Amino acid sequence: VSPTTLVLMLTLANLGYVCADVAADGFMVWIAHQEADSKRGRVQTLIYIAREVGRICINVVIICGFSGPQVNCPGYESDPNVPCTTDESIMARNELSEEYPEDWCHMKCSGAQFDFGMTIPQYAWLIAAINLISIPSYFMLKEEKKERIQVTKVLSDFWYTAQRRAVWQVMLYTMISSITFNVFIAAKTPANYVWVGLSTLQHQVLSIVESFIFAAGLSLIRKYCLGFSWRKMMWIGSIMVTFFNCLYLLIVYDVIRNPWFYMFTDVSDTFLYTLNFLASVFCIVEISEPGFEAITYSLITTANNAIIPLSVVISYQFMAFFPDLNTQDGIASDTPAVRNQFALLILITESINLTSLLSLPMLPRQKEETRELMENGGRSKFWAAFTLISGLLFLIYSTVVTFMTVAGADTYGCLKILGGRGCTEDESDGPVIFLMCFAFAYCYGINFYFTFWPIIKGEKKFSWGVFF
């Protein structure tokens, strides 16, 4: 099976997962509506904790199954009777080919941690078996039967619901805050291998610890912080995430270059990201009206996920201004100029992340304020349409980027507009710069209109309290 075919098959499998997940989200919101006001959020956090436990389990499988020579040693052959390949491009990626020109493909290279491992088809069968085992549990769910409603009737009623200010405002907030907050330091990944010496095994261990810390953070919030202000949670999470990201400067300037130190900063970052994550999803339950739980929850989470490729493109486009950081060889030179470029990239990225806090006035503080906005916020067909069309455009862009970089990886994956580094040296930066300007104008323009324009017109008085 070719890599492209495999990815397309997994994409179709993911489509099935999404369909099941949307139904599960709707059921979760319905259950959350049955909770007492003081305990609302416990079911929601419990489900996300269960998700993280599942991630921990599958990462353990990945460590055990994909740390062997089959995956980490290019050209490896488990059958000693099969001759080694003579493809120079494969041989160049395995350091054993020069020292052992005859039997290099039957030996474990330095990149493998274990002598055993599993193949991709075996891994796929394992995932399929887990899904098959879980199917009988679905029949235990009890759902009241209702009369069939025409799709046009459902969409018409939901359109009326989408016109509520609380719905389109929360959706707008989710998109504009996520675009800026999800911009990341694209040079960090190659730097981790060059400067820190992060191994594949350590990277997988980091993924497990991150999931464990995320689940621990969810548990603490579930027990102590369900009534805490969502805006204050965003402040605490964003500032502390920025602080731990800036600790990477110690690695940049060779104060401490240790993989375990990096893992500590990254894990702490993940713990505090929990605050931002929950603050953005708690309010979705409150704006989901009975009968529209699944469509409302999925609509806002889809809008949030659809902007991720846009943030990725923006992140990699910043690398164009720092050419020495585009390759591992450039980072490995470790000159003062390279360090200063890296430090500047960190400061720019973190500054953009912090600007997501400017949109906090669009996020209700807590459940009571959300319900008040639902009842007294009014309706707007224009802003409902604007929000839904924006989400649709982001989804189309996300789909195009995903398809082009998978189905046409060799031809289109290098295009800058799709998040690549450029197919040719003279490829224009114009389209990506335009995309970046559009994204930032969208974020800051909407935020200015709803937060600062009423103050300028004299309709509201400025107070720092609007951000808390």
PDB file of C-alpha atoms in Angstrom, residues 95-262:
ATOM      1  CA  GLU A  95      24.294   4.546   8.671  1.00  0.00           C
ATOM      2  CA  LEU A  96      24.930   0.765   8.632  1.00  0.00           C
ATOM      3  CA  SER A  97      25.010   0.559   4.816  1.00  0.00           C
ATOM      4  CA  GLU A  98      28.590   1.826   4.598  1.00  0.00           C
ATOM      5  CA  GLU A  99      30.053  -0.357   7.362  1.00  0.00           C
ATOM      6  CA  TYR A 100      28.121  -3.509   6.428  1.00  0.00           C
ATOM      7  CA  PRO A 101      27.389  -3.250   2.671  1.00  0.00           C
ATOM      8  CA  GLU A 102      26.052  -6.821   2.415  1.00  0.00           C
ATOM      9  CA  ASP A 103      23.960  -7.363   5.548  1.00  0.00           C
ATOM     10  CA  TRP A 104      23.090  -3.821   6.682  1.00  0.00           C
ATOM     11  CA  CYS A 105      19.360  -4.262   6.011  1.00  0.00           C
ATOM     12  CA  HIS A 106      19.087  -7.190   8.469  1.00  0.00           C
ATOM     13  CA  MET A 107      20.588  -5.256  11.397  1.00  0.00           C
ATOM     14  CA  LYS A 108      19.087  -2.921  13.978  1.00  0.00           C
ATOM     15  CA  CYS A 109      20.181   0.676  13.435  1.00  0.00           C
ATOM     16  CA  SER A 110      20.724   3.298  16.142  1.00  0.00           C
ATOM     17  CA  GLY A 111      17.273   4.779  15.536  1.00  0.00           C
ATOM     18  CA  ALA A 112      15.514   1.626  16.774  1.00  0.00           C
ATOM     19  CA  GLN A 113      14.941   1.094  20.487  1.00  0.00           C
ATOM     20  CA  PHE A 114      13.697  -2.508  20.351  1.00  0.00           C
ATOM     21  CA  ASP A 115      14.379  -5.596  18.249  1.00  0.00           C
ATOM     22  CA  PHE A 116      10.667  -6.202  17.726  1.00  0.00           C
ATOM     23  CA  GLY A 117       7.855  -4.169  16.239  1.00  0.00           C
ATOM     24  CA  MET A 118       4.594  -4.220  14.319  1.00  0.00           C
ATOM     25  CA  THR A 119       3.616  -3.273  10.792  1.00  0.00           C
ATOM     26  CA  ILE A 120       1.095  -0.630   9.769  1.00  0.00           C
ATOM     27  CA  PRO A 121      -1.485  -3.284   8.715  1.00  0.00           C
ATOM     28  CA  GLN A 122      -1.126  -4.995  12.112  1.00  0.00           C
ATOM     29  CA  TYR A 123      -1.678  -1.660  13.835  1.00  0.00           C
ATOM     30  CA  ALA A 124      -4.759  -1.005  11.680  1.00  0.00           C
ATOM     31  CA  TRP A 125      -6.173  -4.427  12.583  1.00  0.00           C
ATOM     32  CA  LEU A 126      -5.635  -3.657  16.264  1.00  0.00           C
ATOM     33  CA  ILE A 127      -7.569  -0.389  16.006  1.00  0.00           C
ATOM     34  CA  ALA A 128     -10.340  -2.122  14.048  1.00  0.00           C
ATOM     35  CA  ALA A 129     -10.585  -4.853  16.707  1.00  0.00           C
ATOM     36  CA  ILE A 130     -10.954  -2.265  19.483  1.00  0.00           C
ATOM     37  CA  ASN A 131     -13.775  -0.584  17.542  1.00  0.00           C
ATOM     38  CA  LEU A 132     -15.535  -3.909  16.933  1.00  0.00           C
ATOM     39  CA  ILE A 133     -15.334  -4.824  20.613  1.00  0.00           C
ATOM     40  CA  SER A 134     -16.933  -1.513  21.597  1.00  0.00           C
ATOM     41  CA  ILE A 135     -19.939  -1.853  19.269  1.00  0.00           C
ATOM     42  CA  PRO A 136     -22.114  -3.975  21.645  1.00  0.00           C
ATOM     43  CA  SER A 137     -21.903  -1.244  24.292  1.00  0.00           C
ATOM     44  CA  TYR A 138     -23.756   1.146  21.968  1.00  0.00           C
ATOM     45  CA  PHE A 139     -26.885  -0.998  22.245  1.00  0.00           C
ATOM     46  CA  MET A 140     -26.939  -0.259  25.980  1.00  0.00           C
ATOM     47  CA  LEU A 141     -27.732   3.403  25.291  1.00  0.00           C
ATOM     48  CA  LYS A 142     -31.382   4.250  25.802  1.00  0.00           C
ATOM     49  CA  GLU A 143     -32.877   6.916  23.588  1.00  0.00           C
ATOM     50  CA  GLU A 144     -36.486   7.993  23.459  1.00  0.00           C
ATOM     51  CA  LYS A 145     -38.074   7.548  20.071  1.00  0.00           C
ATOM     52  CA  LYS A 146     -39.339  10.675  18.408  1.00  0.00           C
ATOM     53  CA  GLU A 147     -41.239  11.374  15.254  1.00  0.00           C
ATOM     54  CA  ARG A 148     -39.152  11.804  12.146  1.00  0.00           C
ATOM     55  CA  ILE A 149     -38.556  15.471  11.293  1.00  0.00           C
ATOM     56  CA  GLN A 150     -37.715  16.666   7.803  1.00  0.00           C
ATOM     57  CA  VAL A 151     -34.166  17.907   7.306  1.00  0.00           C
ATOM     58  CA  THR A 152     -35.395  21.219   5.919  1.00  0.00           C
ATOM     59  CA  LYS A 153     -37.450  21.758   9.083  1.00  0.00           C
ATOM     60  CA  VAL A 154     -34.432  21.036  11.311  1.00  0.00           C
ATOM     61  CA  LEU A 155     -32.179  23.383   9.335  1.00  0.00           C
ATOM     62  CA  SER A 156     -34.823  26.100   9.337  1.00  0.00           C
ATOM     63  CA  ASP A 157     -35.233  25.882  13.096  1.00  0.00           C
ATOM     64  CA  PHE A 158     -31.482  25.815  13.632  1.00  0.00           C
ATOM     65  CA  TRP A 159     -31.067  28.892  11.447  1.00  0.00           C
ATOM     66  CA  TYR A 160     -33.417  30.682  13.801  1.00  0.00           C
ATOM     67  CA  THR A 161     -31.308  29.489  16.747  1.00  0.00           C
ATOM     68  CA  ALA A 162     -28.043  30.487  15.025  1.00  0.00           C
ATOM     69  CA  GLN A 163     -29.305  34.068  14.821  1.00  0.00           C
ATOM     70  CA  ARG A 164     -29.061  34.388  18.599  1.00  0.00           C
ATOM     71  CA  ARG A 165     -26.177  36.637  19.561  1.00  0.00           C
ATOM     72  CA  ALA A 166     -24.860  34.121  22.069  1.00  0.00           C
ATOM     73  CA  VAL A 167     -24.449  31.463  19.358  1.00  0.00           C
ATOM     74  CA  TRP A 168     -22.710  33.454  16.639  1.00  0.00           C
ATOM     75  CA  GLN A 169     -20.669  35.498  19.126  1.00  0.00           C
ATOM     76  CA  VAL A 170     -19.222  32.388  20.812  1.00  0.00           C
ATOM     77  CA  MET A 171     -18.491  30.872  17.407  1.00  0.00           C
ATOM     78  CA  LEU A 172     -16.757  34.070  16.270  1.00  0.00           C
ATOM     79  CA  TYR A 173     -14.767  34.206  19.490  1.00  0.00           C
ATOM     80  CA  THR A 174     -13.675  30.590  19.029  1.00  0.00           C
ATOM     81  CA  MET A 175     -12.385  31.260  15.509  1.00  0.00           C
ATOM     82  CA  ILE A 176     -10.613  34.593  16.012  1.00  0.00           C
ATOM     83  CA  SER A 177      -8.974  33.606  19.303  1.00  0.00           C
ATOM     84  CA  SER A 178      -7.855  30.215  17.975  1.00  0.00           C
ATOM     85  CA  ILE A 179      -6.246  31.638  14.838  1.00  0.00           C
ATOM     86  CA  THR A 180      -3.827  33.730  16.879  1.00  0.00           C
ATOM     87  CA  PHE A 181      -3.402  31.403  19.863  1.00  0.00           C
ATOM     88  CA  ASN A 182      -2.569  28.369  17.663  1.00  0.00           C
ATOM     89  CA  VAL A 183       0.333  30.072  15.867  1.00  0.00           C
ATOM     90  CA  PHE A 184       3.390  28.098  16.993  1.00  0.00           C
ATOM     91  CA  ILE A 185       7.193  28.158  16.775  1.00  0.00           C
ATOM     92  CA  ALA A 186       7.738  26.086  13.626  1.00  0.00           C
ATOM     93  CA  ALA A 187      11.521  25.932  14.092  1.00  0.00           C
ATOM     94  CA  LYS A 188      11.182  24.205  17.459  1.00  0.00           C
ATOM     95  CA  THR A 189      10.726  20.695  16.018  1.00  0.00           C
ATOM     96  CA  PRO A 190      14.046  20.522  14.125  1.00  0.00           C
ATOM     97  CA  ALA A 191      15.781  22.384  16.964  1.00  0.00           C
ATOM     98  CA  ASN A 192      14.672  19.703  19.430  1.00  0.00           C
ATOM     99  CA  TYR A 193      16.628  17.076  17.500  1.00  0.00           C
ATOM    100  CA  VAL A 194      19.659  19.252  16.762  1.00  0.00           C
ATOM    101  CA  TRP A 195      20.135  21.145  20.043  1.00  0.00           C
ATOM    102  CA  VAL A 196      18.325  18.978  22.590  1.00  0.00           C
ATOM    103  CA  GLY A 197      18.905  15.553  21.046  1.00  0.00           C
ATOM    104  CA  LEU A 198      15.294  14.500  21.561  1.00  0.00           C
ATOM    105  CA  SER A 199      14.956  10.850  20.564  1.00  0.00           C
ATOM    106  CA  THR A 200      11.900   9.235  18.994  1.00  0.00           C
ATOM    107  CA  LEU A 201      11.315   7.270  22.198  1.00  0.00           C
ATOM    108  CA  GLN A 202      11.493  10.431  24.329  1.00  0.00           C
ATOM    109  CA  HIS A 203       9.078  12.137  21.954  1.00  0.00           C
ATOM    110  CA  GLN A 204       6.557   9.328  22.413  1.00  0.00           C
ATOM    111  CA  VAL A 205       7.069   9.341  26.186  1.00  0.00           C
ATOM    112  CA  LEU A 206       6.426  13.086  26.067  1.00  0.00           C
ATOM    113  CA  SER A 207       3.111  12.442  24.295  1.00  0.00           C
ATOM    114  CA  ILE A 208       2.073  10.024  27.037  1.00  0.00           C
ATOM    115  CA  VAL A 209       3.054  12.401  29.833  1.00  0.00           C
ATOM    116  CA  GLU A 210       1.231  15.266  28.079  1.00  0.00           C
ATOM    117  CA  SER A 211      -1.979  13.226  27.938  1.00  0.00           C
ATOM    118  CA  PHE A 212      -1.582  12.240  31.584  1.00  0.00           C
ATOM    119  CA  ILE A 213      -1.012  15.864  32.639  1.00  0.00           C
ATOM    120  CA  PHE A 214      -3.938  17.024  30.513  1.00  0.00           C
ATOM    121  CA  ALA A 215      -6.180  14.454  32.204  1.00  0.00           C
ATOM    122  CA  ALA A 216      -4.873  15.536  35.627  1.00  0.00           C
ATOM    123  CA  GLY A 217      -5.655  19.157  34.805  1.00  0.00           C
ATOM    124  CA  LEU A 218      -9.159  18.194  33.738  1.00  0.00           C
ATOM    125  CA  SER A 219      -9.662  16.328  37.012  1.00  0.00           C
ATOM    126  CA  LEU A 220      -8.576  19.333  39.097  1.00  0.00           C
ATOM    127  CA  ILE A 221     -10.854  21.710  37.188  1.00  0.00           C
ATOM    128  CA  ARG A 222     -13.705  19.189  37.430  1.00  0.00           C
ATOM    129  CA  LYS A 223     -13.326  19.122  41.218  1.00  0.00           C
ATOM    130  CA  TYR A 224     -12.446  22.715  42.117  1.00  0.00           C
ATOM    131  CA  CYS A 225     -12.984  25.179  39.248  1.00  0.00           C
ATOM    132  CA  LEU A 226     -16.354  24.540  37.572  1.00  0.00           C
ATOM    133  CA  GLY A 227     -17.617  27.905  38.850  1.00  0.00           C
ATOM    134  CA  PHE A 228     -14.418  29.838  38.120  1.00  0.00           C
ATOM    135  CA  SER A 229     -14.536  32.708  35.601  1.00  0.00           C
ATOM    136  CA  TRP A 230     -13.805  31.460  32.084  1.00  0.00           C
ATOM    137  CA  ARG A 231     -12.082  34.722  31.186  1.00  0.00           C
ATOM    138  CA  LYS A 232      -9.753  34.464  34.191  1.00  0.00           C
ATOM    139  CA  MET A 233      -9.011  30.865  33.216  1.00  0.00           C
ATOM    140  CA  MET A 234      -7.983  32.130  29.780  1.00  0.00           C
ATOM    141  CA  TRP A 235      -5.741  34.790  31.332  1.00  0.00           C
ATOM    142  CA  ILE A 236      -4.000  32.357  33.652  1.00  0.00           C
ATOM    143  CA  GLY A 237      -3.606  29.688  30.983  1.00  0.00           C
ATOM    144  CA  SER A 238      -2.389  32.022  28.225  1.00  0.00           C
ATOM    145  CA  ILE A 239       0.148  33.903  30.339  1.00  0.00           C
ATOM    146  CA  MET A 240       1.601  30.761  31.893  1.00  0.00           C
ATOM    147  CA  VAL A 241       1.762  28.978  28.521  1.00  0.00           C
ATOM    148  CA  THR A 242       3.666  31.996  27.180  1.00  0.00           C
ATOM    149  CA  PHE A 243       6.013  31.891  30.173  1.00  0.00           C
ATOM    150  CA  PHE A 244       6.919  28.231  29.664  1.00  0.00           C
ATOM    151  CA  ASN A 245       7.297  28.719  25.913  1.00  0.00           C
ATOM    152  CA  CYS A 246       9.743  31.559  26.602  1.00  0.00           C
ATOM    153  CA  LEU A 247      11.831  29.203  28.737  1.00  0.00           C
ATOM    154  CA  TYR A 248      12.932  27.755  25.402  1.00  0.00           C
ATOM    155  CA  LEU A 249      15.230  30.778  25.218  1.00  0.00           C
ATOM    156  CA  LEU A 250      17.428  28.948  27.751  1.00  0.00           C
ATOM    157  CA  ILE A 251      17.840  26.212  25.145  1.00  0.00           C
ATOM    158  CA  VAL A 252      18.384  28.701  22.334  1.00  0.00           C
ATOM    159  CA  TYR A 253      21.275  30.420  24.126  1.00  0.00           C
ATOM    160  CA  ASP A 254      22.765  27.130  25.359  1.00  0.00           C
ATOM    161  CA  VAL A 255      22.107  27.823  29.024  1.00  0.00           C
ATOM    162  CA  ILE A 256      20.605  24.360  29.388  1.00  0.00           C
ATOM    163  CA  ARG A 257      20.160  21.897  26.542  1.00  0.00           C
ATOM    164  CA  ASN A 258      18.652  18.824  28.031  1.00  0.00           C
ATOM    165  CA  PRO A 259      15.747  16.800  26.601  1.00  0.00           C
ATOM    166  CA  TRP A 260      14.240  16.347  30.048  1.00  0.00           C
ATOM    167  CA  PHE A 261      14.248  20.103  30.640  1.00  0.00           C
ATOM    168  CA  TYR A 262      12.403  20.604  27.353  1.00  0.00           C
TER     169      TYR A 262
END
